[in-house]
């Protein structure tokens, strides 16, 4: 019996999810052993990571094939779209936790540590000499003296790069809708290039921070929030770039049509989300 | 692959059916079975706690192990029992109630489930590592939680995996509800169980990532030298509590909103009257969800906050009583002058209303900031949240299992045993938890293995109630097992007053429910 065009596609039983669960478990067990200093930790982690990547490849390969077979009707397409939107919303909330930590420290807890507002001045018993507001590595000078990265050097350049990548991606989308495959691919390649240059600058900035400025993860609450926010953002840019590379290859293979290209749009939403998070970072981590 | 069909493929054979399934009913059963196992393990830990507290003095276990019992009991019951049980019910019921062929993203659905056994095996494995299991309380406040030994990263990653599972499961629920409804099933015609789960799933997607962020910061504070929660480095341990409870308070409603939906399904059936105030129920649920995001600091009144903060969180918390009161009022009005019968699901539902309301009132007492300074971290709090979670959430799950078990298995459960289970549970659970109010008001702190002799009598009574309640749950397991294996055949309708699409299907329903979407008028 062939699949009727109207019915919602419910896939057969699949080994992919259990492989995914095992792969994720192996990688986090490896990471946990690594943290504990167990010798086999790193190796286990990398094996798990390789399994995760293989699983993702297999999973998306299956989905792409099913899509090319025409198994997905408009309703399935809507499920994917809505699923992607809610996934991005969950990512927004993940970043909200770290932005929340930054705001809490800057607006409330560091001023309290300086004796502000409470009227109790409990800080005086332990750290009466503490008087630096922000950036700070705390009264214990955690990680030693450090310098910060100015906003108007590389970070401003990176902002431009990401904003430009948003434009090139939109141009690619317009080309796709106009069924101009060559321009679609070229603008995608431009987007990947901009994302990669961003990552390169970010890596350079980290090396600079660690080697020249003594700004590290251990530099008190400033270093913690700085690296946690920019680090997770950089990780998401790397992920987004990988996704862009995948859809570039798919576009080159003419997988997308002007009215059926959810994968393209999903990746584009994700990329714009990463872009918006960066704007928040640029303002609250670098400028202010 | 090329001959894949949406219809006419039955279950695969053998054990691998359960590992590779993409069917919402199979996955729902897996979730429910998993929840039951976690409920029994977590319950065994509660038995250890009550045995230790049977008399003053250190009796059976050492204090560190006692603390890890309270901690892991909570983690298992919240993340391993109640949440997966609700997700299992969602899997079984939502597609049938809205007339969908399956969940929207079936493979993702399987992934969501199978992460859980790995996550909780990892969590439980910490008991066998250097330093033992987590013993800081389930809230994992630093700096105490950071003192955990080798098990620490395993516990953190277990929470991450369970969180990923919840987020994916919730995305699936939301997309199913918004995209898979049968023609004519408008939002305001959906059964309340579907509505409450829609809002619950939203809360989960909004808050589980925040928990992930919080425990990630714990991880880096321990291993990467960050100072998020260390004042010496300019951070603040109280900051963790704020971030945690920003997740933690909506989590409380994640644990109770589906229960509201279940009770709203059962009461009309056995009162033989439509639900009173359907739309106000929907709005009340949404209001509770909204308020849940702005009340978190009532868990930390004594931590040292500006008075303005205390007042804001106190009044915001009290406001939750309004939509909750609307719900209780509607339930009672549904029963008012109904032709009531009291089969087991109805008994659990009525028990829910009475005892959940007791827990709601003690919650109102706790919301009064100045009074909370007395109640905080005492057994009064323990009594409060066990009334809302055991006689609230767990009772609703039991009501749901009795209510829908004939539909799932095609067999009626043993009504006589079901009623016995209800009465033994209800008497013992009150003997177990009601005295804890007195203990707390008299000043007994929570999370201690030993206590002053003045608390001896009520602790012994509470423990006796606990042992009976714990044992009586084995009856529940037996009744379910019996109904799965056989019993009187259930009709399609099962209950004469039952309304809704799931009752139009056979009992047990076909492997794929609605290949052709029904039309809802």
mmCIF file of N, CA and C in Angstrom, chain A residues 52-106:
data_model
loop_
_atom_site.group_PDB
_atom_site.id
_atom_site.type_symbol
_atom_site.label_atom_id
_atom_site.label_comp_id
_atom_site.label_asym_id
_atom_site.label_seq_id
_atom_site.Cartn_x
_atom_site.Cartn_y
_atom_site.Cartn_z
ATOM 1 N N UNK A 52 27.328 10.717 18.774
ATOM 2 C CA UNK A 52 26.277 11.731 18.625
ATOM 3 C C UNK A 52 26.271 12.265 17.197
ATOM 4 N N UNK A 53 27.496 12.568 16.693
ATOM 5 C CA UNK A 53 27.577 13.121 15.331
ATOM 6 C C UNK A 53 27.079 12.116 14.299
ATOM 7 N N UNK A 54 27.488 10.852 14.471
ATOM 8 C CA UNK A 54 27.041 9.820 13.532
ATOM 9 C C UNK A 54 25.521 9.680 13.589
ATOM 10 N N UNK A 55 24.994 9.704 14.824
ATOM 11 C CA UNK A 55 23.543 9.590 14.990
ATOM 12 C C UNK A 55 22.835 10.756 14.295
ATOM 13 N N UNK A 56 23.349 11.996 14.526
ATOM 14 C CA UNK A 56 22.706 13.164 13.903
ATOM 15 C C UNK A 56 22.728 13.029 12.393
ATOM 16 N N UNK A 57 23.889 12.561 11.867
ATOM 17 C CA UNK A 57 23.989 12.383 10.427
ATOM 18 C C UNK A 57 22.933 11.386 9.945
ATOM 19 N N UNK A 58 22.847 10.252 10.656
ATOM 20 C CA UNK A 58 21.878 9.229 10.263
ATOM 21 C C UNK A 58 20.445 9.725 10.365
ATOM 22 N N UNK A 59 20.171 10.449 11.447
ATOM 23 C CA UNK A 59 18.797 10.918 11.679
ATOM 24 C C UNK A 59 18.379 11.898 10.575
ATOM 25 N N UNK A 60 19.244 12.903 10.353
ATOM 26 C CA UNK A 60 18.865 13.899 9.345
ATOM 27 C C UNK A 60 18.865 13.305 7.943
ATOM 28 N N UNK A 61 19.755 12.346 7.723
ATOM 29 C CA UNK A 61 19.764 11.655 6.450
ATOM 30 C C UNK A 61 18.409 10.988 6.193
ATOM 31 N N UNK A 62 17.889 10.313 7.235
ATOM 32 C CA UNK A 62 16.583 9.661 7.117
ATOM 33 C C UNK A 62 15.493 10.680 6.821
ATOM 34 N N UNK A 63 15.522 11.791 7.576
ATOM 35 C CA UNK A 63 14.473 12.795 7.402
ATOM 36 C C UNK A 63 14.524 13.389 5.996
ATOM 37 N N UNK A 64 15.770 13.671 5.530
ATOM 38 C CA UNK A 64 15.909 14.254 4.192
ATOM 39 C C UNK A 64 15.369 13.286 3.141
ATOM 40 N N UNK A 65 15.728 11.997 3.283
ATOM 41 C CA UNK A 65 15.259 11.011 2.311
ATOM 42 C C UNK A 65 13.745 10.918 2.309
ATOM 43 N N UNK A 66 13.174 10.866 3.531
ATOM 44 C CA UNK A 66 11.718 10.785 3.623
ATOM 45 C C UNK A 66 11.072 11.996 2.956
ATOM 46 N N UNK A 67 11.690 13.151 3.169
ATOM 47 C CA UNK A 67 11.159 14.379 2.578
ATOM 48 C C UNK A 67 11.231 14.298 1.057
ATOM 49 N N UNK A 68 12.395 13.838 0.532
ATOM 50 C CA UNK A 68 12.546 13.778 -0.919
ATOM 51 C C UNK A 68 11.599 12.754 -1.540
ATOM 52 N N UNK A 69 11.215 11.729 -0.733
ATOM 53 C CA UNK A 69 10.241 10.754 -1.224
ATOM 54 C C UNK A 69 8.831 11.331 -1.259
ATOM 55 N N UNK A 70 8.674 12.520 -0.697
ATOM 56 C CA UNK A 70 7.348 13.137 -0.690
ATOM 57 C C UNK A 70 6.430 12.582 0.387
ATOM 58 N N UNK A 71 7.030 12.071 1.486
ATOM 59 C CA UNK A 71 6.189 11.516 2.549
ATOM 60 C C UNK A 71 5.579 12.586 3.443
ATOM 61 N N UNK A 72 6.149 13.774 3.393
ATOM 62 C CA UNK A 72 5.697 14.808 4.325
ATOM 63 C C UNK A 72 4.668 15.704 3.653
ATOM 64 N N UNK A 73 3.484 15.750 4.222
ATOM 65 C CA UNK A 73 2.491 16.684 3.689
ATOM 66 C C UNK A 73 2.607 18.029 4.402
ATOM 67 N N UNK A 74 1.706 18.926 4.091
ATOM 68 C CA UNK A 74 1.798 20.286 4.640
ATOM 69 C C UNK A 74 1.692 20.277 6.162
ATOM 70 N N UNK A 75 0.919 19.318 6.698
ATOM 71 C CA UNK A 75 0.745 19.287 8.151
ATOM 72 C C UNK A 75 2.042 18.866 8.852
ATOM 73 N N UNK A 76 2.758 17.888 8.265
ATOM 74 C CA UNK A 76 4.043 17.487 8.834
ATOM 75 C C UNK A 76 5.002 18.672 8.797
ATOM 76 N N UNK A 77 4.984 19.398 7.687
ATOM 77 C CA UNK A 77 5.839 20.573 7.550
ATOM 78 C C UNK A 77 5.553 21.572 8.676
ATOM 79 N N UNK A 78 4.266 21.762 8.981
ATOM 80 C CA UNK A 78 3.903 22.666 10.082
ATOM 81 C C UNK A 78 4.435 22.145 11.407
ATOM 82 N N UNK A 79 4.384 20.827 11.633
ATOM 83 C CA UNK A 79 4.920 20.268 12.875
ATOM 84 C C UNK A 79 6.395 20.608 13.017
ATOM 85 N N UNK A 80 7.154 20.446 11.924
ATOM 86 C CA UNK A 80 8.579 20.758 11.986
ATOM 87 C C UNK A 80 8.796 22.238 12.298
ATOM 88 N N UNK A 81 8.013 23.081 11.630
ATOM 89 C CA UNK A 81 8.183 24.516 11.848
ATOM 90 C C UNK A 81 7.908 24.895 13.297
ATOM 91 N N UNK A 82 6.765 24.417 13.799
ATOM 92 C CA UNK A 82 6.424 24.764 15.175
ATOM 93 C C UNK A 82 7.437 24.166 16.147
ATOM 94 N N UNK A 83 7.870 22.937 15.861
ATOM 95 C CA UNK A 83 8.868 22.310 16.728
ATOM 96 C C UNK A 83 10.139 23.138 16.784
ATOM 97 N N UNK A 84 10.586 23.622 15.631
ATOM 98 C CA UNK A 84 11.810 24.433 15.584
ATOM 99 C C UNK A 84 11.630 25.724 16.362
ATOM 100 N N UNK A 85 10.464 26.356 16.237
ATOM 101 C CA UNK A 85 10.235 27.609 16.964
ATOM 102 C C UNK A 85 10.302 27.386 18.472
ATOM 103 N N UNK A 86 9.670 26.307 18.936
ATOM 104 C CA UNK A 86 9.688 26.061 20.387
ATOM 105 C C UNK A 86 11.074 25.681 20.849
ATOM 106 N N UNK A 87 11.836 24.993 19.983
ATOM 107 C CA UNK A 87 13.216 24.674 20.348
ATOM 108 C C UNK A 87 14.015 25.962 20.520
ATOM 109 N N UNK A 88 13.830 26.895 19.601
ATOM 110 C CA UNK A 88 14.566 28.159 19.708
ATOM 111 C C UNK A 88 14.132 28.908 20.965
ATOM 112 N N UNK A 89 12.845 28.826 21.285
ATOM 113 C CA UNK A 89 12.378 29.467 22.520
ATOM 114 C C UNK A 89 13.085 28.861 23.739
ATOM 115 N N UNK A 90 13.269 27.524 23.727
ATOM 116 C CA UNK A 90 13.956 26.908 24.867
ATOM 117 C C UNK A 90 15.403 27.397 24.942
ATOM 118 N N UNK A 91 16.009 27.624 23.783
ATOM 119 C CA UNK A 91 17.376 28.151 23.766
ATOM 120 C C UNK A 91 17.423 29.569 24.315
ATOM 121 N N UNK A 92 16.391 30.346 23.984
ATOM 122 C CA UNK A 92 16.312 31.712 24.514
ATOM 123 C C UNK A 92 16.321 31.658 26.041
ATOM 124 N N UNK A 93 15.543 30.724 26.593
ATOM 125 C CA UNK A 93 15.466 30.644 28.044
ATOM 126 C C UNK A 93 16.779 30.143 28.654
ATOM 127 N N UNK A 94 17.503 29.306 27.901
ATOM 128 C CA UNK A 94 18.809 28.865 28.385
ATOM 129 C C UNK A 94 19.743 30.062 28.523
ATOM 130 N N UNK A 95 19.772 30.921 27.505
ATOM 131 C CA UNK A 95 20.600 32.122 27.601
ATOM 132 C C UNK A 95 20.073 33.060 28.675
ATOM 133 N N UNK A 96 18.759 33.054 28.883
ATOM 134 C CA UNK A 96 18.183 33.937 29.898
ATOM 135 C C UNK A 96 18.779 33.638 31.268
ATOM 136 N N UNK A 97 19.077 32.358 31.546
ATOM 137 C CA UNK A 97 19.657 32.021 32.848
ATOM 138 C C UNK A 97 20.985 32.737 33.043
ATOM 139 N N UNK A 98 21.821 32.764 31.987
ATOM 140 C CA UNK A 98 23.138 33.381 32.132
ATOM 141 C C UNK A 98 23.044 34.902 32.100
ATOM 142 N N UNK A 99 22.154 35.437 31.258
ATOM 143 C CA UNK A 99 21.932 36.890 31.306
ATOM 144 C C UNK A 99 21.396 37.272 32.677
ATOM 145 N N UNK A 100 20.515 36.446 33.222
ATOM 146 C CA UNK A 100 19.966 36.708 34.561
ATOM 147 C C UNK A 100 21.086 36.778 35.586
ATOM 148 N N UNK A 101 22.047 35.855 35.494
ATOM 149 C CA UNK A 101 23.177 35.857 36.423
ATOM 150 C C UNK A 101 23.962 37.159 36.291
ATOM 151 N N UNK A 102 24.176 37.582 35.032
ATOM 152 C CA UNK A 102 24.931 38.828 34.804
ATOM 153 C C UNK A 102 24.198 40.023 35.414
ATOM 154 N N UNK A 103 22.899 40.118 35.125
ATOM 155 C CA UNK A 103 22.136 41.274 35.629
ATOM 156 C C UNK A 103 22.072 41.250 37.151
ATOM 157 N N UNK A 104 21.847 40.059 37.720
ATOM 158 C CA UNK A 104 21.743 39.960 39.171
ATOM 159 C C UNK A 104 23.033 40.426 39.831
ATOM 160 N N UNK A 105 24.167 39.966 39.262
ATOM 161 C CA UNK A 105 25.451 40.344 39.852
ATOM 162 C C UNK A 105 25.669 41.844 39.732
ATOM 163 N N UNK A 106 25.411 42.394 38.539
ATOM 164 C CA UNK A 106 25.727 43.808 38.335
ATOM 165 C C UNK A 106 24.773 44.736 39.057
#
